[in-house]
GROMACS .gro file of C-alpha atoms in nm:
model
  233
    1UNK     CA    1  -8.472   2.939   1.426
    2UNK     CA    2  -8.251   3.018   1.726
    3UNK     CA    3  -8.160   2.745   1.968
    4UNK     CA    4  -8.054   2.858   2.308
    5UNK     CA    5  -7.761   2.646   2.439
    6UNK     CA    6  -7.745   2.638   2.813
    7UNK     CA    7  -7.450   2.819   2.960
    8UNK     CA    8  -7.349   2.516   3.162
    9UNK     CA    9  -7.312   2.310   2.842
   10UNK     CA   10  -7.101   2.574   2.675
   11UNK     CA   11  -6.882   2.603   2.980
   12UNK     CA   12  -6.840   2.227   2.993
   13UNK     CA   13  -6.749   2.214   2.624
   14UNK     CA   14  -6.498   2.496   2.668
   15UNK     CA   15  -6.348   2.316   2.964
   16UNK     CA   16  -6.302   1.997   2.760
   17UNK     CA   17  -6.144   2.191   2.476
   18UNK     CA   18  -5.900   2.362   2.713
   19UNK     CA   19  -5.811   2.027   2.868
   20UNK     CA   20  -5.735   1.882   2.523
   21UNK     CA   21  -5.518   2.181   2.444
   22UNK     CA   22  -5.328   2.137   2.770
   23UNK     CA   23  -5.274   1.766   2.701
   24UNK     CA   24  -5.161   1.844   2.347
   25UNK     CA   25  -4.923   2.107   2.474
   26UNK     CA   26  -4.778   1.865   2.727
   27UNK     CA   27  -4.725   1.603   2.454
   28UNK     CA   28  -4.556   1.858   2.228
   29UNK     CA   29  -4.337   1.971   2.518
   30UNK     CA   30  -4.235   1.613   2.593
   31UNK     CA   31  -4.148   1.548   2.228
   32UNK     CA   32  -3.943   1.866   2.207
   33UNK     CA   33  -3.773   1.790   2.538
   34UNK     CA   34  -3.686   1.438   2.419
   35UNK     CA   35  -3.544   1.569   2.093
   36UNK     CA   36  -3.345   1.835   2.274
   37UNK     CA   37  -3.207   1.574   2.510
   38UNK     CA   38  -3.099   1.355   2.218
   39UNK     CA   39  -2.942   1.658   2.050
   40UNK     CA   40  -2.759   1.750   2.370
   41UNK     CA   41  -2.629   1.393   2.406
   42UNK     CA   42  -2.510   1.388   2.044
   43UNK     CA   43  -2.335   1.723   2.078
   44UNK     CA   44  -2.178   1.609   2.405
   45UNK     CA   45  -2.046   1.290   2.246
   46UNK     CA   46  -1.905   1.486   1.954
   47UNK     CA   47  -1.727   1.726   2.189
   48UNK     CA   48  -1.600   1.440   2.406
   49UNK     CA   49  -1.469   1.238   2.112
   50UNK     CA   50  -1.327   1.550   1.950
   51UNK     CA   51  -1.139   1.647   2.266
   52UNK     CA   52  -1.015   1.292   2.317
   53UNK     CA   53  -0.918   1.268   1.950
   54UNK     CA   54  -0.719   1.592   1.962
   55UNK     CA   55  -0.536   1.480   2.275
   56UNK     CA   56  -0.448   1.140   2.130
   57UNK     CA   57  -0.353   1.292   1.795
   58UNK     CA   58  -0.108   1.528   1.963
   59UNK     CA   59   0.036   1.241   2.164
   60UNK     CA   60   0.086   1.025   1.855
   61UNK     CA   61   0.243   1.315   1.665
   62UNK     CA   62   0.492   1.374   1.947
   63UNK     CA   63   0.591   1.009   1.967
   64UNK     CA   64   0.611   0.978   1.588
   65UNK     CA   65   0.847   1.278   1.577
   66UNK     CA   66   1.053   1.117   1.853
   67UNK     CA   67   1.088   0.800   1.644
   68UNK     CA   68   1.205   1.008   1.348
   69UNK     CA   69   1.458   1.194   1.563
   70UNK     CA   70   1.599   0.869   1.701
   71UNK     CA   71   1.622   0.732   1.346
   72UNK     CA   72   1.818   1.039   1.240
   73UNK     CA   73   2.066   0.961   1.520
   74UNK     CA   74   2.099   0.604   1.395
   75UNK     CA   75   2.179   0.716   1.042
   76UNK     CA   76   2.420   0.980   1.172
   77UNK     CA   77   2.620   0.722   1.369
   78UNK     CA   78   2.631   0.483   1.074
   79UNK     CA   79   2.749   0.770   0.855
   80UNK     CA   80   3.023   0.849   1.106
   81UNK     CA   81   3.146   0.491   1.072
   82UNK     CA   82   3.138   0.517   0.692
   83UNK     CA   83   3.342   0.840   0.709
   84UNK     CA   84   3.618   0.665   0.906
   85UNK     CA   85   3.658   0.377   0.660
   86UNK     CA   86   3.845   0.557   0.377
   87UNK     CA   87   4.120   0.663   0.619
   88UNK     CA   88   4.134   0.311   0.757
   89UNK     CA   89   4.163   0.161   0.409
   90UNK     CA   90   4.438   0.407   0.309
   91UNK     CA   91   4.634   0.323   0.623
   92UNK     CA   92   4.602  -0.051   0.566
   93UNK     CA   93   4.710  -0.015   0.202
   94UNK     CA   94   5.054   0.088   0.323
   95UNK     CA   95   5.120  -0.259   0.461
   96UNK     CA   96   5.327  -0.481   0.236
   97UNK     CA   97   5.135  -0.756   0.055
   98UNK     CA   98   4.807  -0.679   0.231
   99UNK     CA   99   4.515  -0.880   0.088
  100UNK     CA  100   4.358  -0.668  -0.183
  101UNK     CA  101   4.043  -0.880  -0.181
  102UNK     CA  102   3.973  -0.789   0.180
  103UNK     CA  103   4.008  -0.418   0.107
  104UNK     CA  104   3.788  -0.448  -0.201
  105UNK     CA  105   3.510  -0.610   0.001
  106UNK     CA  106   3.522  -0.330   0.256
  107UNK     CA  107   3.513  -0.061  -0.012
  108UNK     CA  108   3.222  -0.226  -0.196
  109UNK     CA  109   3.028  -0.286   0.125
  110UNK     CA  110   3.079   0.077   0.228
  111UNK     CA  111   2.953   0.202  -0.109
  112UNK     CA  112   2.639  -0.011  -0.078
  113UNK     CA  113   2.577   0.094   0.281
  114UNK     CA  114   2.611   0.467   0.211
  115UNK     CA  115   2.370   0.439  -0.082
  116UNK     CA  116   2.109   0.264   0.133
  117UNK     CA  117   1.929   0.537   0.325
  118UNK     CA  118   1.572   0.568   0.446
  119UNK     CA  119   1.359   0.878   0.481
  120UNK     CA  120   1.225   0.904   0.841
  121UNK     CA  121   0.872   0.911   0.702
  122UNK     CA  122   0.920   0.584   0.515
  123UNK     CA  123   1.036   0.347   0.789
  124UNK     CA  124   0.862   0.038   0.657
  125UNK     CA  125   0.965  -0.315   0.753
  126UNK     CA  126   1.103  -0.377   0.403
  127UNK     CA  127   1.312  -0.060   0.395
  128UNK     CA  128   1.447  -0.116   0.744
  129UNK     CA  129   1.544  -0.474   0.658
  130UNK     CA  130   1.722  -0.354   0.344
  131UNK     CA  131   1.909  -0.088   0.544
  132UNK     CA  132   2.003  -0.336   0.816
  133UNK     CA  133   2.126  -0.590   0.562
  134UNK     CA  134   2.354  -0.335   0.390
  135UNK     CA  135   2.499  -0.220   0.721
  136UNK     CA  136   2.543  -0.580   0.832
  137UNK     CA  137   2.746  -0.659   0.521
  138UNK     CA  138   2.973  -0.365   0.597
  139UNK     CA  139   3.010  -0.479   0.958
  140UNK     CA  140   3.111  -0.824   0.838
  141UNK     CA  141   3.365  -0.684   0.591
  142UNK     CA  142   3.517  -0.463   0.862
  143UNK     CA  143   3.539  -0.757   1.101
  144UNK     CA  144   3.729  -0.962   0.842
  145UNK     CA  145   3.960  -0.668   0.779
  146UNK     CA  146   4.044  -0.624   1.147
  147UNK     CA  147   4.104  -0.997   1.188
  148UNK     CA  148   4.335  -0.996   0.886
  149UNK     CA  149   4.536  -0.712   1.038
  150UNK     CA  150   4.656  -0.954   1.304
  151UNK     CA  151   4.891  -1.099   1.043
  152UNK     CA  152   5.073  -0.765   1.001
  153UNK     CA  153   5.279  -0.657   1.302
  154UNK     CA  154   5.367  -0.324   1.138
  155UNK     CA  155   4.996  -0.232   1.125
  156UNK     CA  156   4.938  -0.336   1.486
  157UNK     CA  157   5.215  -0.094   1.580
  158UNK     CA  158   5.095   0.186   1.351
  159UNK     CA  159   4.962   0.468   1.572
  160UNK     CA  160   4.736   0.605   1.299
  161UNK     CA  161   4.577   0.264   1.251
  162UNK     CA  162   4.536   0.218   1.626
  163UNK     CA  163   4.361   0.556   1.653
  164UNK     CA  164   4.127   0.467   1.368
  165UNK     CA  165   4.055   0.130   1.524
  166UNK     CA  166   3.969   0.297   1.856
  167UNK     CA  167   3.739   0.543   1.678
  168UNK     CA  168   3.566   0.256   1.500
  169UNK     CA  169   3.512   0.074   1.829
  170UNK     CA  170   3.366   0.391   1.982
  171UNK     CA  171   3.141   0.439   1.682
  172UNK     CA  172   3.015   0.081   1.704
  173UNK     CA  173   2.920   0.148   2.066
  174UNK     CA  174   2.739   0.467   1.965
  175UNK     CA  175   2.553   0.275   1.693
  176UNK     CA  176   2.441   0.018   1.947
  177UNK     CA  177   2.313   0.289   2.183
  178UNK     CA  178   2.133   0.479   1.907
  179UNK     CA  179   1.971   0.158   1.780
  180UNK     CA  180   1.850   0.075   2.131
  181UNK     CA  181   1.712   0.428   2.171
  182UNK     CA  182   1.534   0.395   1.838
  183UNK     CA  183   1.380   0.061   1.938
  184UNK     CA  184   1.262   0.212   2.269
  185UNK     CA  185   1.099   0.503   2.086
  186UNK     CA  186   0.933   0.263   1.840
  187UNK     CA  187   0.803   0.047   2.125
  188UNK     CA  188   0.646   0.345   2.303
  189UNK     CA  189   0.494   0.471   1.980
  190UNK     CA  190   0.354   0.128   1.887
  191UNK     CA  191   0.201   0.087   2.231
  192UNK     CA  192   0.026   0.421   2.192
  193UNK     CA  193  -0.120   0.360   1.845
  194UNK     CA  194  -0.235   0.006   1.932
  195UNK     CA  195  -0.417   0.095   2.255
  196UNK     CA  196  -0.793   0.147   2.257
  197UNK     CA  197  -0.938   0.396   2.168
  198UNK     CA  198  -0.615   0.529   2.010
  199UNK     CA  199  -0.622   0.250   1.753
  200UNK     CA  200  -0.941   0.402   1.608
  201UNK     CA  201  -0.788   0.747   1.564
  202UNK     CA  202  -0.456   0.598   1.446
  203UNK     CA  203  -0.627   0.413   1.162
  204UNK     CA  204  -0.823   0.721   1.055
  205UNK     CA  205  -0.531   0.963   1.084
  206UNK     CA  206  -0.272   0.737   0.921
  207UNK     CA  207  -0.051   0.641   1.216
  208UNK     CA  208   0.072   0.290   1.139
  209UNK     CA  209   0.284   0.055   1.352
  210UNK     CA  210   0.661   0.106   1.315
  211UNK     CA  211   0.920  -0.167   1.265
  212UNK     CA  212   1.206  -0.185   1.518
  213UNK     CA  213   1.557  -0.311   1.451
  214UNK     CA  214   1.585  -0.689   1.469
  215UNK     CA  215   1.889  -0.880   1.587
  216UNK     CA  216   2.134  -0.945   1.306
  217UNK     CA  217   2.136  -1.304   1.178
  218UNK     CA  218   2.373  -1.510   1.387
  219UNK     CA  219   2.402  -1.239   1.653
  220UNK     CA  220   2.313  -1.494   1.921
  221UNK     CA  221   2.623  -1.698   1.829
  222UNK     CA  222   2.965  -1.571   1.930
  223UNK     CA  223   3.198  -1.540   1.629
  224UNK     CA  224   3.493  -1.776   1.604
  225UNK     CA  225   3.819  -1.586   1.552
  226UNK     CA  226   4.147  -1.763   1.482
  227UNK     CA  227   4.462  -1.554   1.526
  228UNK     CA  228   4.691  -1.840   1.426
  229UNK     CA  229   4.860  -1.686   1.123
  230UNK     CA  230   5.004  -2.017   1.000
  231UNK     CA  231   4.672  -2.194   0.988
  232UNK     CA  232   4.498  -1.880   0.859
  233UNK     CA  233   4.717  -1.882   0.551
   0.00000   0.00000   0.00000
């Protein structure tokens, strides 16, 4: 049995079906557009963070290398001082009745100081303190030696000794400058790795805070030197 459906009904049904398809298409388009927007945002963030990370990484590498270079200068100046000491000791030995104990302390302190070195990549607080302590002991031994020399007029008139003394004084000044330069480099580096957002990249990439030189114990107090040879003996 055939049922004739009016054309107007079929047209109306077709119209409704087309409308549903259009609405469905619009919904699908909105979903796809939303997903694409999220994807674009994610990719943009990755590119932004990646570019920022590369820039900050390069900056931290440059400053880290600068710290290492300044540390190399510090060790070089300390080594220069150590190289002068054997000639100084040999010159002082020529003085009659010079205190052997004073010379022995200088020699032992020099041996300890030259054995205490730090790789630029291992500048931890503990290592730097150990290095500074060894160099401080040598500085103290040298100071006692130079004070003791005041008791020996022949040494104070010895041109070779005077030249060595002048070189030591110049080296001490160079050490002070190189230490200050190292501390400045460390300060700049630490400021960089501790700033936000650098601190995030620094932790991930292994850039840790560096330890600067600290003032030697008692450095704030002026040393008391007595040149009275009678009372000194």
